[in-house]
Amino acid sequence: MAAGAPRIFVSHLAGVAVFDPSGDQVGRVRDLVAMLRVGRRPPRLLGLVVELSTRRRIFLPMTRVIGIESGEVITTGVLNVRRFEQRPTERLVFGELLDRRVRLVESGEEVTVLDVSVQQRPARREWEIGRVFVRKGRSGTFRRTKGETMTLDWSAVTGFSLEEHGQGAESLLATFEQLRAADLANVLHHLSPKRRGEVAAALDDDRLADVLEELPEDDQIEILGKLKEERAADVLEAMDPDDAADLLAELPEDDVERLLMLMRPDDAADVRRLMSYEERTAGGLMTTEPIVLRPDATVADALARVRNPDLSPALAAQVYVCRPPDETPTGKYLGTVHFQRLLRDPPYTLVSSILEGDLQTLAPDAALPVVAGFFATYDMVAAPVVDESGSLLGAVTVDDVLDHMLPEDWRETEFHLHEDEPQDERLDEPQDGRLRELGDGREDDRGDEEDDAEDDQEDAREGVDEGGRDGT
């Protein structure tokens, strides 16, 4: 490999923006796709997994990459927007190679892979993984051994092709630590079930709870089922009560009861109460933890509660004033104060003097269409749920309404694209002379015509020309 070719460690590529030649962003890098080769030859880097703004993940061949520099990936501008699907011969670099335990060829000592570097071969368009950054010793979910680190040639380690049980996830999580919970959930969803379980086990309870709330039900059930019951109960406690109730509603009754018995009594009581309501009603949608204040609280008290970073924007948008007790179900509900009103009044003002007492409330048995109509009528992002006795039971937020009104597989679909729309009517318009190609098949890019016979024979043995991404 030429000494002048730039070496790029893949940890620097996570989340990097991808642009076309005109400077328009087309997506972000979410993973890299490599193919292991026979012997000790470095793996070939086939391409990048790019997440478009629509959340669709596509495969971008390295032959379509013009350059990687200054934290940006520049492409030719020609994309195949077919959804990425991993093939059996392929390995995801972030998802499967990082945190892997391998052995040094020379001594047989076990090391953990922290990073790998990629580099373009001279006079060719082909990229490969050339170097491996490793740490001696073992690392685990709750313990990280600070052993010696070193950068080695790929040929100096072995064991990447072996099936591994109990693979760690620290380096993968460090790569994506800045992601929002919804984006990390999308990363987990696209991992294999084995790797998904390993990554979930490495997350702390609060982070895992946030991610579970953003995952499809099948993934939620799968991950929860792989946790020990004590930890599963801890994660359920950390989830919003309405999300925890929705998840438990999908489990067998015996499992539900065991998990509820392991939860803290107060948390379990909230979840049991929510599970007593029909799913598509205000009672089934609401959270039992809105901001509740007593009538003698001041604007300063209310703003202090609103500033809580753990609150969602919808829950922080308004406070609910009730007579004691001030935890749901409360005493008599008196009214609501929106945070905009809180910003307009002096800090010493009593919240009871600025109530919106005429705002309609929702009954716990109000059906989903009624709840949706309430939000559309009053332009609210949260609504109080009050029972016949006048007690506040909880609040429904607009995101919970959307979750139940969208199709069940909405997390699998893009924000703007629909599978039933003809693709060629939506995305094949030329842009500055370049066509964003759409094909039903894979990219049909071949390597350089200058490839020598030896490489062609080896590639054929590895299956590149028989079903590989860029073969025919």
Short mmCIF file of C-alpha atoms in Angstrom, two decimals:
data_model
loop_
_atom_site.label_atom_id
_atom_site.label_comp_id
_atom_site.label_asym_id
_atom_site.label_seq_id
_atom_site.Cartn_x
_atom_site.Cartn_y
_atom_site.Cartn_z
CA MET A 1 0.00 0.00 0.00
CA ALA A 2 1.42 3.38 -0.92
CA ALA A 3 2.83 5.37 1.94
CA GLY A 4 1.21 8.54 0.65
CA ALA A 5 -2.35 7.19 0.66
CA PRO A 6 -4.29 8.71 3.59
CA ARG A 7 -5.24 6.33 6.36
CA ILE A 8 -8.63 7.00 7.98
CA PHE A 9 -9.76 5.45 11.24
CA VAL A 10 -13.42 4.56 10.98
CA SER A 11 -14.40 6.02 14.36
CA HIS A 12 -13.98 9.42 12.71
CA LEU A 13 -16.54 8.53 10.05
CA ALA A 14 -19.51 7.81 12.33
CA GLY A 15 -22.28 10.29 11.59
CA VAL A 16 -20.16 12.19 9.04
CA ALA A 17 -22.21 14.11 6.47
CA VAL A 18 -22.29 12.85 2.87
CA PHE A 19 -22.46 15.46 0.09
CA ASP A 20 -22.85 15.44 -3.67
CA PRO A 21 -20.40 17.47 -5.82
CA SER A 22 -22.63 20.56 -5.71
CA GLY A 23 -22.47 20.67 -1.91
CA ASP A 24 -25.97 19.34 -1.18
CA GLN A 25 -26.09 16.96 1.76
CA VAL A 26 -27.58 13.59 0.90
CA GLY A 27 -27.25 11.82 4.24
CA ARG A 28 -24.91 10.66 7.00
CA VAL A 29 -22.59 7.67 7.40
CA ARG A 30 -24.04 5.07 9.76
CA ASP A 31 -21.73 2.11 9.05
CA LEU A 32 -19.21 0.66 6.63
CA VAL A 33 -19.55 -2.60 4.71
CA ALA A 34 -16.52 -4.87 4.35
CA MET A 35 -15.87 -8.35 3.02
CA LEU A 36 -13.33 -10.65 4.66
CA ARG A 37 -10.89 -12.34 2.29
CA VAL A 38 -9.06 -15.65 2.37
CA GLY A 39 -5.74 -15.97 4.10
CA ARG A 40 -4.42 -12.87 5.77
CA ARG A 41 -5.30 -10.44 3.02
CA PRO A 42 -6.90 -7.24 4.35
CA PRO A 43 -10.70 -7.08 3.97
CA ARG A 44 -12.04 -5.18 1.03
CA LEU A 45 -14.17 -2.14 1.91
CA LEU A 46 -17.21 -2.41 -0.33
CA GLY A 47 -19.00 0.78 0.61
CA LEU A 48 -20.80 2.88 3.19
CA VAL A 49 -24.22 2.54 4.78
CA VAL A 50 -25.71 6.01 4.40
CA GLU A 51 -28.86 7.17 6.16
CA LEU A 52 -30.80 9.62 4.03
CA SER A 53 -32.83 12.46 5.52
CA THR A 54 -35.86 10.20 5.05
CA ARG A 55 -34.25 7.64 7.45
CA ARG A 56 -33.89 5.16 4.61
CA ARG A 57 -30.53 3.40 4.72
CA ILE A 58 -28.86 2.82 1.39
CA PHE A 59 -25.61 1.28 0.17
CA LEU A 60 -23.06 3.70 -1.27
CA PRO A 61 -20.26 1.83 -3.12
CA MET A 62 -16.75 3.14 -2.56
CA THR A 63 -16.51 3.55 -6.34
CA ARG A 64 -19.05 6.36 -5.93
CA VAL A 65 -16.92 8.13 -3.31
CA ILE A 66 -14.80 10.96 -4.69
CA GLY A 67 -13.09 11.82 -1.44
CA ILE A 68 -13.14 11.69 2.35
CA GLU A 69 -11.71 14.85 3.87
CA SER A 70 -12.32 17.44 6.58
CA GLY A 71 -15.04 15.36 8.18
CA GLU A 72 -17.02 15.05 4.94
CA VAL A 73 -17.68 12.36 2.37
CA ILE A 74 -18.01 13.59 -1.21
CA THR A 75 -19.84 11.39 -3.72
CA THR A 76 -20.27 11.43 -7.48
CA GLY A 77 -23.91 12.39 -6.89
CA VAL A 78 -25.23 9.15 -8.39
CA LEU A 79 -27.15 7.11 -5.81
CA ASN A 80 -29.12 3.91 -5.80
CA VAL A 81 -31.83 4.46 -3.19
CA ARG A 82 -32.76 0.82 -2.82
CA ARG A 83 -32.91 -0.03 0.87
CA PHE A 84 -29.68 -1.53 2.20
CA GLU A 85 -29.78 -5.23 3.09
CA GLN A 86 -26.70 -6.95 4.42
CA ARG A 87 -25.53 -10.04 2.55
CA PRO A 88 -24.16 -13.18 4.22
CA THR A 89 -20.58 -12.57 3.06
CA GLU A 90 -20.52 -8.99 4.34
CA ARG A 91 -19.50 -7.56 7.70
CA LEU A 92 -20.61 -4.26 9.22
CA VAL A 93 -17.54 -2.51 10.55
CA PHE A 94 -19.21 -0.60 13.41
CA GLY A 95 -21.78 -3.26 14.15
CA GLU A 96 -19.63 -6.40 13.97
CA LEU A 97 -15.88 -5.68 13.94
CA LEU A 98 -15.49 -3.11 16.72
CA ASP A 99 -15.23 -4.57 20.26
CA ARG A 100 -14.43 -7.96 18.80
CA ARG A 101 -11.93 -10.14 20.65
CA VAL A 102 -9.20 -11.46 18.38
CA ARG A 103 -5.73 -12.94 18.88
CA LEU A 104 -2.25 -11.80 18.01
CA VAL A 105 -0.73 -14.12 15.41
CA GLU A 106 2.73 -13.95 16.96
CA SER A 107 1.89 -14.64 20.62
CA GLY A 108 -1.71 -15.90 20.61
CA GLU A 109 -2.60 -13.23 23.20
CA GLU A 110 -6.22 -12.07 23.20
CA VAL A 111 -6.88 -8.39 22.37
CA THR A 112 -9.98 -6.24 21.85
CA VAL A 113 -10.53 -4.27 18.63
CA LEU A 114 -11.10 -0.58 19.35
CA ASP A 115 -10.85 0.83 15.83
CA VAL A 116 -9.74 -0.04 12.30
CA SER A 117 -8.32 2.13 9.55
CA VAL A 118 -9.27 2.15 5.88
CA GLN A 119 -7.10 3.20 2.98
CA GLN A 120 -7.39 3.38 -0.79
CA ARG A 121 -5.07 1.21 -2.81
CA PRO A 122 -2.77 3.13 -5.18
CA ALA A 123 -3.78 3.51 -8.82
CA ARG A 124 -7.11 1.76 -8.11
CA ARG A 125 -10.54 2.64 -6.79
CA GLU A 126 -10.47 -0.24 -4.32
CA TRP A 127 -10.42 0.46 -0.58
CA GLU A 128 -9.40 -1.97 2.13
CA ILE A 129 -9.00 -2.24 5.90
CA GLY A 130 -5.27 -2.15 6.52
CA ARG A 131 -4.66 -1.51 10.21
CA VAL A 132 -6.27 -2.51 13.51
CA PHE A 133 -6.13 -0.52 16.75
CA VAL A 134 -6.36 -2.95 19.67
CA ARG A 135 -6.08 -3.10 23.45
CA LYS A 136 -4.58 -5.97 25.39
CA GLY A 137 -6.67 -7.58 28.09
CA ARG A 138 -10.42 -8.02 28.30
CA SER A 139 -13.16 -5.43 28.71
CA GLY A 140 -16.73 -5.90 29.83
CA THR A 141 -19.97 -4.06 30.34
CA PHE A 142 -19.15 -3.03 33.91
CA ARG A 143 -15.34 -3.14 33.77
CA ARG A 144 -12.90 -1.75 31.29
CA THR A 145 -9.34 -2.94 31.53
CA LYS A 146 -6.86 -0.18 30.77
CA GLY A 147 -4.37 -2.43 29.01
CA GLU A 148 -1.69 -1.50 26.51
CA THR A 149 -2.97 -0.25 23.15
CA MET A 150 -1.26 -0.69 19.80
CA THR A 151 -1.88 -0.34 16.08
CA LEU A 152 -1.12 -3.43 14.02
CA ASP A 153 -1.34 -4.61 10.45
CA TRP A 154 -4.44 -6.63 9.68
CA SER A 155 -2.26 -9.70 9.06
CA ALA A 156 -0.92 -9.50 12.63
CA VAL A 157 -4.27 -10.53 14.18
CA THR A 158 -6.59 -13.46 13.61
CA GLY A 159 -10.11 -14.48 14.60
CA PHE A 160 -12.36 -12.04 12.73
CA SER A 161 -14.11 -14.82 10.81
CA LEU A 162 -14.98 -16.86 13.92
CA GLU A 163 -18.39 -16.74 15.59
CA GLU A 164 -18.07 -14.91 18.90
CA HIS A 165 -20.37 -15.09 21.88
CA GLY A 166 -20.55 -12.26 24.40
CA GLN A 167 -18.93 -9.65 22.16
CA GLY A 168 -18.54 -6.29 23.92
CA ALA A 169 -20.08 -3.02 22.78
CA GLU A 170 -18.07 -0.22 24.41
CA SER A 171 -16.36 1.04 21.23
CA LEU A 172 -19.56 0.85 19.22
CA LEU A 173 -21.42 2.86 21.86
CA ALA A 174 -18.61 5.40 22.08
CA THR A 175 -18.88 5.86 18.33
CA PHE A 176 -22.57 6.70 18.61
CA GLU A 177 -22.67 8.33 22.06
CA GLN A 178 -23.85 11.67 20.67
CA LEU A 179 -26.86 10.19 18.87
CA ARG A 180 -30.37 10.98 20.02
CA ALA A 181 -32.28 8.04 21.47
CA ALA A 182 -34.41 7.71 18.33
CA ASP A 183 -31.31 7.56 16.10
CA LEU A 184 -29.54 5.06 18.34
CA ALA A 185 -32.72 2.97 18.27
CA ASN A 186 -32.50 3.01 14.48
CA VAL A 187 -28.90 1.77 14.71
CA LEU A 188 -29.94 -1.07 17.03
CA HIS A 189 -32.86 -2.03 14.83
CA HIS A 190 -30.51 -2.66 11.89
CA LEU A 191 -28.10 -4.85 13.87
CA SER A 192 -28.37 -8.62 14.06
CA PRO A 193 -30.42 -9.95 17.01
CA LYS A 194 -27.23 -11.23 18.66
CA ARG A 195 -25.43 -7.90 18.34
CA ARG A 196 -28.56 -5.98 19.33
CA GLY A 197 -28.72 -7.88 22.60
CA GLU A 198 -25.03 -7.27 23.31
CA VAL A 199 -25.34 -3.54 22.71
CA ALA A 200 -28.49 -3.30 24.82
CA ALA A 201 -26.70 -5.09 27.67
CA ALA A 202 -23.92 -2.47 27.54
CA LEU A 203 -26.28 0.52 27.83
CA ASP A 204 -27.10 1.95 31.24
CA ASP A 205 -30.70 1.66 32.42
CA ASP A 206 -31.76 5.22 31.61
CA ARG A 207 -30.23 5.20 28.13
CA LEU A 208 -31.68 1.78 27.35
CA ALA A 209 -35.10 2.94 28.58
CA ASP A 210 -34.98 5.95 26.24
CA VAL A 211 -33.94 3.75 23.31
CA LEU A 212 -36.59 1.10 24.00
CA GLU A 213 -39.29 3.77 23.85
CA GLU A 214 -38.23 4.48 20.25
CA LEU A 215 -38.02 0.88 19.02
CA PRO A 216 -40.72 -1.20 17.30
CA GLU A 217 -42.58 -3.55 19.63
CA ASP A 218 -40.90 -6.68 18.27
CA ASP A 219 -37.46 -5.27 19.08
CA GLN A 220 -38.63 -4.11 22.51
CA ILE A 221 -39.90 -7.57 23.40
CA GLU A 222 -36.76 -9.25 22.06
CA ILE A 223 -34.39 -7.02 24.05
CA LEU A 224 -36.42 -7.14 27.25
CA GLY A 225 -36.55 -10.94 26.99
CA LYS A 226 -32.73 -11.13 26.91
CA LEU A 227 -32.30 -9.12 30.11
CA LYS A 228 -32.30 -10.66 33.54
CA GLU A 229 -35.64 -10.07 35.22
CA GLU A 230 -34.18 -7.76 37.86
CA ARG A 231 -32.59 -5.56 35.23
CA ALA A 232 -35.68 -5.68 33.03
CA ALA A 233 -37.70 -4.34 35.97
CA ASP A 234 -35.13 -1.55 36.51
CA VAL A 235 -35.37 -0.54 32.84
CA LEU A 236 -39.17 -0.54 32.97
CA GLU A 237 -38.98 1.77 36.00
CA ALA A 238 -36.80 4.16 34.00
CA MET A 239 -39.25 4.25 31.08
CA ASP A 240 -42.17 6.63 30.91
CA PRO A 241 -45.09 4.83 32.62
CA ASP A 242 -47.25 4.89 29.48
CA ASP A 243 -44.47 3.35 27.36
CA ALA A 244 -43.77 0.73 30.01
CA ALA A 245 -47.48 -0.13 30.13
CA ASP A 246 -47.64 -0.46 26.34
CA LEU A 247 -44.62 -2.79 26.36
CA LEU A 248 -45.92 -4.96 29.21
CA ALA A 249 -49.28 -5.25 27.45
CA GLU A 250 -47.51 -7.27 24.73
CA LEU A 251 -46.06 -9.83 27.16
CA PRO A 252 -47.66 -12.97 28.61
CA GLU A 253 -49.61 -12.34 31.83
CA ASP A 254 -47.26 -14.43 33.99
CA ASP A 255 -44.24 -12.45 32.81
CA VAL A 256 -46.06 -9.17 33.37
CA GLU A 257 -46.91 -10.03 36.96
CA ARG A 258 -43.35 -11.14 37.76
CA LEU A 259 -41.88 -7.93 36.37
CA LEU A 260 -44.41 -5.74 38.18
CA MET A 261 -43.60 -7.48 41.47
CA LEU A 262 -39.91 -6.68 40.94
CA MET A 263 -40.56 -2.99 40.25
CA ARG A 264 -40.78 -0.35 42.94
CA PRO A 265 -44.34 -0.31 44.34
CA ASP A 266 -45.03 3.29 43.29
CA ASP A 267 -43.82 2.72 39.72
CA ALA A 268 -45.69 -0.57 39.46
CA ALA A 269 -48.89 1.09 40.71
CA ASP A 270 -48.71 3.72 37.96
CA VAL A 271 -48.17 1.08 35.29
CA ARG A 272 -51.00 -1.13 36.62
CA ARG A 273 -53.35 1.85 36.57
CA LEU A 274 -52.48 2.65 32.96
CA MET A 275 -52.91 -0.99 31.92
CA SER A 276 -56.46 -0.92 33.32
CA TYR A 277 -57.56 1.46 30.52
CA GLU A 278 -58.25 0.52 26.94
CA GLU A 279 -55.18 1.10 24.79
CA ARG A 280 -56.68 3.59 22.33
CA THR A 281 -58.28 5.87 24.91
CA ALA A 282 -57.02 8.94 26.75
CA GLY A 283 -56.42 6.78 29.84
CA GLY A 284 -54.35 4.30 27.84
CA LEU A 285 -52.36 7.06 26.13
CA MET A 286 -51.65 9.33 29.09
CA THR A 287 -48.57 9.58 31.26
CA THR A 288 -49.09 9.72 35.02
CA GLU A 289 -46.17 12.09 35.57
CA PRO A 290 -47.11 15.59 34.35
CA ILE A 291 -45.92 18.71 36.21
CA VAL A 292 -48.41 19.19 39.05
CA LEU A 293 -48.32 22.27 41.31
CA ARG A 294 -50.40 23.39 44.27
CA PRO A 295 -52.34 26.68 44.08
CA ASP A 296 -49.85 28.48 46.36
CA ALA A 297 -46.89 27.72 44.07
CA THR A 298 -45.29 30.67 42.29
CA VAL A 299 -44.20 31.24 38.71
CA ALA A 300 -40.61 30.74 39.88
CA ASP A 301 -41.57 27.32 41.27
CA ALA A 302 -43.22 26.40 37.99
CA LEU A 303 -40.26 27.48 35.86
CA ALA A 304 -37.91 25.49 38.07
CA ARG A 305 -39.97 22.36 37.34
CA VAL A 306 -40.18 23.13 33.62
CA ARG A 307 -36.37 23.36 33.42
CA ASN A 308 -35.99 19.68 34.32
CA PRO A 309 -33.92 18.26 31.42
CA ASP A 310 -35.50 14.82 31.82
CA LEU A 311 -38.91 16.15 30.75
CA SER A 312 -39.97 15.88 27.13
CA PRO A 313 -40.76 19.21 25.43
CA ALA A 314 -44.45 18.29 25.33
CA LEU A 315 -44.64 17.63 29.08
CA ALA A 316 -42.63 20.77 29.84
CA ALA A 317 -44.98 22.94 27.79
CA GLN A 318 -47.46 23.47 30.63
CA VAL A 319 -48.10 22.86 34.31
CA TYR A 320 -51.27 21.58 35.96
CA VAL A 321 -52.54 23.24 39.14
CA CYS A 322 -54.41 20.97 41.56
CA ARG A 323 -55.33 20.76 45.20
CA PRO A 324 -53.40 18.21 47.32
CA PRO A 325 -52.35 15.51 46.87
CA ASP A 326 -50.11 16.75 44.07
CA GLU A 327 -49.31 13.36 42.57
CA THR A 328 -51.76 11.65 40.25
CA PRO A 329 -54.53 10.99 40.94
CA THR A 330 -54.55 14.45 42.49
CA GLY A 331 -57.05 16.47 44.44
CA LYS A 332 -59.41 18.74 42.52
CA TYR A 333 -57.98 19.88 39.19
CA LEU A 334 -58.09 23.70 38.95
CA GLY A 335 -56.54 24.53 35.59
CA THR A 336 -53.48 24.77 33.38
CA VAL A 337 -50.74 27.35 32.89
CA HIS A 338 -48.75 27.32 29.64
CA PHE A 339 -45.03 28.04 29.86
CA GLN A 340 -45.40 31.10 27.63
CA ARG A 341 -47.65 32.66 30.28
CA LEU A 342 -45.08 31.74 32.92
CA LEU A 343 -42.46 33.71 30.99
CA ARG A 344 -44.68 36.81 30.85
CA ASP A 345 -45.45 37.11 34.57
CA PRO A 346 -43.20 38.09 37.51
CA PRO A 347 -41.54 35.20 39.38
CA TYR A 348 -43.51 35.90 42.59
CA THR A 349 -46.91 35.56 40.87
CA LEU A 350 -49.08 32.72 42.18
CA VAL A 351 -49.90 30.19 39.48
CA SER A 352 -53.48 30.06 40.77
CA SER A 353 -53.95 33.66 39.63
CA ILE A 354 -53.05 33.01 35.98
CA LEU A 355 -54.92 29.76 35.33
CA GLU A 356 -56.54 28.83 32.06
CA GLY A 357 -59.54 27.39 33.85
CA ASP A 358 -61.83 27.31 30.84
CA LEU A 359 -59.72 24.81 28.87
CA GLN A 360 -61.62 21.59 28.21
CA THR A 361 -60.33 18.36 29.73
CA LEU A 362 -60.37 14.79 28.47
CA ALA A 363 -62.17 11.92 30.15
CA PRO A 364 -60.06 8.76 30.64
CA ASP A 365 -62.38 6.78 28.35
CA ALA A 366 -62.23 9.34 25.51
CA ALA A 367 -61.50 7.49 22.26
CA LEU A 368 -58.43 8.22 20.15
CA PRO A 369 -60.33 10.24 17.48
CA VAL A 370 -61.76 12.46 20.24
CA VAL A 371 -58.29 12.99 21.68
CA ALA A 372 -56.85 13.82 18.25
CA GLY A 373 -59.71 16.24 17.63
CA PHE A 374 -58.95 17.99 20.94
CA PHE A 375 -55.35 18.64 19.90
CA ALA A 376 -56.41 19.87 16.47
CA THR A 377 -59.06 22.20 17.95
CA TYR A 378 -57.00 23.81 20.69
CA ASP A 379 -53.50 23.68 19.11
CA MET A 380 -52.13 22.00 22.22
CA VAL A 381 -49.16 19.67 22.65
CA ALA A 382 -50.49 18.16 25.91
CA ALA A 383 -53.92 17.76 27.44
CA PRO A 384 -55.18 17.03 30.98
CA VAL A 385 -57.07 13.80 31.67
CA VAL A 386 -59.60 14.29 34.49
CA ASP A 387 -62.02 11.78 36.00
CA GLU A 388 -65.64 12.32 37.09
CA SER A 389 -64.62 13.44 40.58
CA GLY A 390 -62.45 16.23 39.15
CA SER A 391 -59.08 14.62 39.92
CA LEU A 392 -56.21 14.91 37.45
CA LEU A 393 -55.21 11.40 36.35
CA GLY A 394 -52.45 12.33 33.93
CA ALA A 395 -51.74 14.09 30.66
CA VAL A 396 -51.79 12.97 27.04
CA THR A 397 -49.00 14.35 24.84
CA VAL A 398 -49.17 14.84 21.10
CA ASP A 399 -46.34 12.36 20.45
CA ASP A 400 -48.34 9.59 22.12
CA VAL A 401 -51.31 10.41 19.90
CA LEU A 402 -49.15 10.28 16.79
CA ASP A 403 -47.62 6.96 17.86
CA HIS A 404 -51.07 5.38 17.91
CA MET A 405 -52.43 7.07 14.78
CA LEU A 406 -49.51 6.25 12.50
CA PRO A 407 -49.27 2.79 10.91
CA GLU A 408 -47.77 0.13 13.17
CA ASP A 409 -44.68 -0.08 10.97
CA TRP A 410 -44.13 3.67 10.74
CA ARG A 411 -40.63 3.33 12.18
CA GLU A 412 -39.80 1.08 9.23
CA THR A 413 -40.83 3.67 6.67
CA GLU A 414 -39.24 6.93 5.66
CA PHE A 415 -40.52 10.36 6.55
CA HIS A 416 -41.33 11.24 2.93
CA LEU A 417 -41.02 8.10 0.85
CA HIS A 418 -43.76 5.49 0.46
CA GLU A 419 -43.18 2.02 -0.85
CA ASP A 420 -46.33 2.12 -2.97
CA GLU A 421 -45.25 5.22 -4.89
CA PRO A 422 -43.45 4.61 -8.17
CA GLN A 423 -39.85 5.49 -7.40
CA ASP A 424 -39.09 6.73 -10.88
CA GLU A 425 -41.71 9.44 -10.46
CA ARG A 426 -40.10 10.79 -7.32
CA LEU A 427 -36.35 10.61 -7.35
CA ASP A 428 -34.99 10.19 -10.85
CA GLU A 429 -35.02 13.83 -11.85
CA PRO A 430 -31.60 15.01 -13.07
CA GLN A 431 -29.80 17.34 -10.67
CA ASP A 432 -27.12 19.50 -12.28
CA GLY A 433 -26.70 16.95 -15.01
CA ARG A 434 -26.39 13.96 -12.67
CA LEU A 435 -29.07 11.32 -12.44
CA ARG A 436 -29.91 9.78 -9.05
CA GLU A 437 -30.24 6.28 -10.34
CA LEU A 438 -32.84 3.89 -9.06
CA GLY A 439 -32.50 0.23 -9.80
CA ASP A 440 -34.21 -2.88 -8.62
CA GLY A 441 -30.85 -4.60 -8.36
CA ARG A 442 -27.51 -3.86 -6.75
CA GLU A 443 -24.95 -1.47 -8.07
CA ASP A 444 -23.23 -3.05 -11.05
CA ASP A 445 -19.88 -1.36 -10.60
CA ARG A 446 -16.82 -3.31 -11.58
CA GLY A 447 -13.34 -2.61 -10.33
CA ASP A 448 -10.77 -0.93 -12.53
CA GLU A 449 -10.09 -2.61 -15.85
CA GLU A 450 -6.44 -2.56 -14.81
CA ASP A 451 -6.98 -5.21 -12.10
CA ASP A 452 -4.38 -7.91 -12.56
CA ALA A 453 -5.22 -11.55 -13.15
CA GLU A 454 -4.18 -12.67 -9.69
CA ASP A 455 -6.64 -10.30 -7.99
CA ASP A 456 -9.39 -11.36 -10.38
CA GLN A 457 -8.85 -15.01 -9.51
CA GLU A 458 -8.84 -14.32 -5.77
CA ASP A 459 -11.95 -12.14 -6.02
CA ALA A 460 -13.71 -14.89 -7.93
CA ARG A 461 -12.90 -17.39 -5.18
CA GLU A 462 -14.34 -15.00 -2.61
CA GLY A 463 -17.58 -14.67 -4.52
CA VAL A 464 -17.20 -11.05 -5.59
CA ASP A 465 -18.04 -11.87 -9.18
CA GLU A 466 -20.75 -14.31 -8.13
CA GLY A 467 -23.28 -12.29 -6.18
CA GLY A 468 -20.98 -9.65 -4.67
CA ARG A 469 -22.21 -6.07 -4.41
CA ASP A 470 -20.18 -4.79 -7.26
CA GLY A 471 -20.00 -7.80 -9.49
CA THR A 472 -22.24 -8.91 -12.31
#
